[in-house]
Structure formats: structure tokens, C-alpha cells
Amino acid sequence: METSDLTGDELLQVLSTLASPHRMRVLAALVEGRAYVSQLARHLGISRALLQVHLRKLEKAGLVTAQLELSDEGKALKFYEAAPFVLHLTPGSIATAAATLTDPAADHGAAPKGSE
């Protein structure tokens, strides 16, 4: 994914997803390599439930990918990894994306300040 490939709505989704320190930490941990939820939760020191909320948002924004695999013991494990992306923001790229917004007045799901 590259900035030039994103619509205004998609760019807003990516930027609002990255605006969370928790999600930035999750993404940073996945740069080290793919991991399943329990591994990642232990590594980050957060609950699996909270981690899954953040992983779903990262996956929806296209910043991580997931793959379900079976362990040797037959247990299903969902592995996550960072998706390749490049965000190069310039006033021009923002203007181009802004021209494609479906509702320029909409907040597009950005969380209220202090809620993350």
C-alpha cells in the first residue's frame, strides 16, 4: 500500500488507526516478525482481548495481515504480521486524497481526544 493508492477515506482510516500509541506498539512488535495473539499480548504486556481490538483495527486499515494455522497439537492459531506500506505525506498528496473524500464534513470514526 502506498499513499498515492489510497482514497481520502482510506487515508483517514490509516492515519486514525496509527494515531493510537497501543496500535503503534503492536505494529512495531510485528516488525520483529509474525506472532499469534498470546505471544504478542505477553510481549506487549496487554490483555488478549484488548490486543484483539487493536489487531482488528490494524487489519481493517490494511496495516497488518492475519493467517490461521494449526499447531502441531491441532490448536488453531491466528498469526499476524505487518503488511508492507509506504506513507509519504505532502500537502499535494493530502489535497489529492481530500478531493476523493465521500463526505468532507464527516469525522470518519476518529476517536474523541483522550479515548485511546
mmCIF file of C-alpha atoms in Angstrom:
data_model
loop_
_atom_site.group_PDB
_atom_site.id
_atom_site.type_symbol
_atom_site.label_atom_id
_atom_site.label_comp_id
_atom_site.label_asym_id
_atom_site.label_seq_id
_atom_site.Cartn_x
_atom_site.Cartn_y
_atom_site.Cartn_z
ATOM 1 C CA MET A 1 0.000 0.000 0.000
ATOM 2 C CA GLU A 2 1.240 3.466 -0.870
ATOM 3 C CA THR A 3 -0.238 6.846 -0.048
ATOM 4 C CA SER A 4 -0.913 7.548 -3.732
ATOM 5 C CA ASP A 5 -3.065 4.384 -3.924
ATOM 6 C CA LEU A 6 -5.384 5.462 -1.098
ATOM 7 C CA THR A 7 -8.636 7.352 -1.360
ATOM 8 C CA GLY A 8 -9.251 10.152 1.096
ATOM 9 C CA ASP A 9 -11.442 7.890 3.218
ATOM 10 C CA GLU A 10 -8.802 5.136 3.249
ATOM 11 C CA LEU A 11 -6.048 7.599 4.159
ATOM 12 C CA LEU A 12 -8.148 8.902 7.053
ATOM 13 C CA GLN A 13 -8.687 5.336 8.250
ATOM 14 C CA VAL A 14 -4.953 4.548 8.122
ATOM 15 C CA LEU A 15 -3.973 7.780 9.880
ATOM 16 C CA SER A 16 -6.626 7.442 12.590
ATOM 17 C CA THR A 17 -5.571 3.825 13.143
ATOM 18 C CA LEU A 18 -1.939 4.865 13.566
ATOM 19 C CA ALA A 19 -2.940 7.673 15.942
ATOM 20 C CA SER A 20 -3.103 5.185 18.829
ATOM 21 C CA PRO A 21 0.059 4.525 20.852
ATOM 22 C CA HIS A 22 -1.163 0.963 21.512
ATOM 23 C CA ARG A 23 -1.551 0.239 17.817
ATOM 24 C CA MET A 24 1.817 1.808 17.047
ATOM 25 C CA ARG A 25 3.390 -0.545 19.611
ATOM 26 C CA VAL A 26 1.571 -3.551 18.146
ATOM 27 C CA LEU A 27 2.800 -2.668 14.671
ATOM 28 C CA ALA A 28 6.333 -2.110 15.966
ATOM 29 C CA ALA A 29 6.310 -5.537 17.621
ATOM 30 C CA LEU A 30 5.156 -7.165 14.383
ATOM 31 C CA VAL A 31 8.077 -5.614 12.505
ATOM 32 C CA GLU A 32 10.237 -8.036 14.517
ATOM 33 C CA GLY A 33 8.298 -10.935 12.997
ATOM 34 C CA ARG A 34 4.910 -12.549 12.853
ATOM 35 C CA ALA A 35 3.238 -13.637 16.072
ATOM 36 C CA TYR A 36 -0.008 -15.059 17.369
ATOM 37 C CA VAL A 37 -2.218 -13.214 19.829
ATOM 38 C CA SER A 38 -0.987 -14.833 23.058
ATOM 39 C CA GLN A 39 2.677 -14.308 22.116
ATOM 40 C CA LEU A 40 2.054 -10.702 21.201
ATOM 41 C CA ALA A 41 -0.030 -9.996 24.314
ATOM 42 C CA ARG A 42 2.736 -11.329 26.574
ATOM 43 C CA HIS A 43 5.377 -9.362 24.664
ATOM 44 C CA LEU A 44 3.395 -6.115 24.927
ATOM 45 C CA GLY A 45 2.054 -6.692 28.436
ATOM 46 C CA ILE A 46 -1.602 -6.192 27.498
ATOM 47 C CA SER A 47 -4.648 -8.445 27.622
ATOM 48 C CA ARG A 48 -5.515 -10.628 24.662
ATOM 49 C CA ALA A 49 -8.965 -9.034 24.467
ATOM 50 C CA LEU A 50 -7.540 -5.508 24.196
ATOM 51 C CA LEU A 51 -4.903 -6.683 21.735
ATOM 52 C CA GLN A 52 -7.534 -8.290 19.509
ATOM 53 C CA VAL A 53 -9.450 -4.992 19.350
ATOM 54 C CA HIS A 54 -6.302 -3.216 18.156
ATOM 55 C CA LEU A 55 -5.371 -6.008 15.728
ATOM 56 C CA ARG A 56 -8.833 -5.870 14.124
ATOM 57 C CA LYS A 57 -8.446 -2.123 13.559
ATOM 58 C CA LEU A 58 -4.944 -2.553 12.139
ATOM 59 C CA GLU A 59 -6.139 -5.342 9.854
ATOM 60 C CA LYS A 60 -9.161 -3.324 8.659
ATOM 61 C CA ALA A 61 -6.820 -0.431 7.777
ATOM 62 C CA GLY A 62 -4.575 -2.824 5.808
ATOM 63 C CA LEU A 63 -1.596 -2.361 8.124
ATOM 64 C CA VAL A 64 -1.397 -5.995 9.284
ATOM 65 C CA THR A 65 -2.410 -9.304 7.753
ATOM 66 C CA ALA A 66 -3.579 -12.460 9.504
ATOM 67 C CA GLN A 67 -3.375 -16.136 8.686
ATOM 68 C CA LEU A 68 -4.966 -19.018 10.565
ATOM 69 C CA GLU A 69 -2.705 -22.050 11.047
ATOM 70 C CA LEU A 70 -2.858 -25.287 13.004
ATOM 71 C CA SER A 71 -0.178 -26.025 15.582
ATOM 72 C CA ASP A 72 1.402 -29.483 15.892
ATOM 73 C CA GLU A 73 -1.065 -30.129 18.730
ATOM 74 C CA GLY A 74 -4.021 -29.303 16.459
ATOM 75 C CA LYS A 75 -4.757 -25.926 18.030
ATOM 76 C CA ALA A 76 -5.805 -23.135 15.658
ATOM 77 C CA LEU A 77 -3.515 -20.107 15.910
ATOM 78 C CA LYS A 78 -4.077 -16.829 14.117
ATOM 79 C CA PHE A 79 -0.728 -15.348 13.136
ATOM 80 C CA TYR A 80 -0.402 -11.635 12.458
ATOM 81 C CA GLU A 81 2.316 -9.821 10.577
ATOM 82 C CA ALA A 82 2.980 -6.271 9.459
ATOM 83 C CA ALA A 83 1.809 -5.553 5.918
ATOM 84 C CA PRO A 84 4.167 -3.618 3.669
ATOM 85 C CA PHE A 85 3.138 0.011 3.278
ATOM 86 C CA VAL A 86 4.630 3.407 2.477
ATOM 87 C CA LEU A 87 3.084 6.650 3.654
ATOM 88 C CA HIS A 88 4.637 9.695 2.059
ATOM 89 C CA LEU A 89 2.557 12.702 3.028
ATOM 90 C CA THR A 90 2.920 16.007 1.306
ATOM 91 C CA PRO A 91 0.486 18.904 1.014
ATOM 92 C CA GLY A 92 -0.144 17.752 -2.564
ATOM 93 C CA SER A 93 -0.837 14.116 -1.634
ATOM 94 C CA ILE A 94 -3.231 15.265 1.078
ATOM 95 C CA ALA A 95 -5.010 17.584 -1.374
ATOM 96 C CA THR A 96 -5.346 14.723 -3.866
ATOM 97 C CA ALA A 97 -6.770 12.407 -1.185
ATOM 98 C CA ALA A 98 -9.069 15.138 0.164
ATOM 99 C CA ALA A 99 -10.631 15.524 -3.283
ATOM 100 C CA THR A 100 -11.866 11.910 -3.069
ATOM 101 C CA LEU A 101 -13.476 12.116 0.386
ATOM 102 C CA THR A 102 -17.022 10.782 0.279
ATOM 103 C CA ASP A 103 -18.192 13.194 2.990
ATOM 104 C CA PRO A 104 -15.705 16.010 3.662
ATOM 105 C CA ALA A 105 -17.590 17.032 6.810
ATOM 106 C CA ALA A 106 -17.558 13.529 8.351
ATOM 107 C CA ASP A 107 -15.255 12.607 11.197
ATOM 108 C CA HIS A 108 -14.716 9.075 9.711
ATOM 109 C CA GLY A 109 -14.706 7.348 13.089
ATOM 110 C CA ALA A 110 -11.833 9.231 14.687
ATOM 111 C CA ALA A 111 -11.926 8.636 18.420
ATOM 112 C CA PRO A 112 -12.546 11.609 20.684
ATOM 113 C CA LYS A 113 -9.373 13.071 22.149
ATOM 114 C CA GLY A 114 -8.256 11.101 25.222
ATOM 115 C CA SER A 115 -10.319 7.988 24.449
ATOM 116 C CA GLU A 116 -7.436 5.878 23.106
#
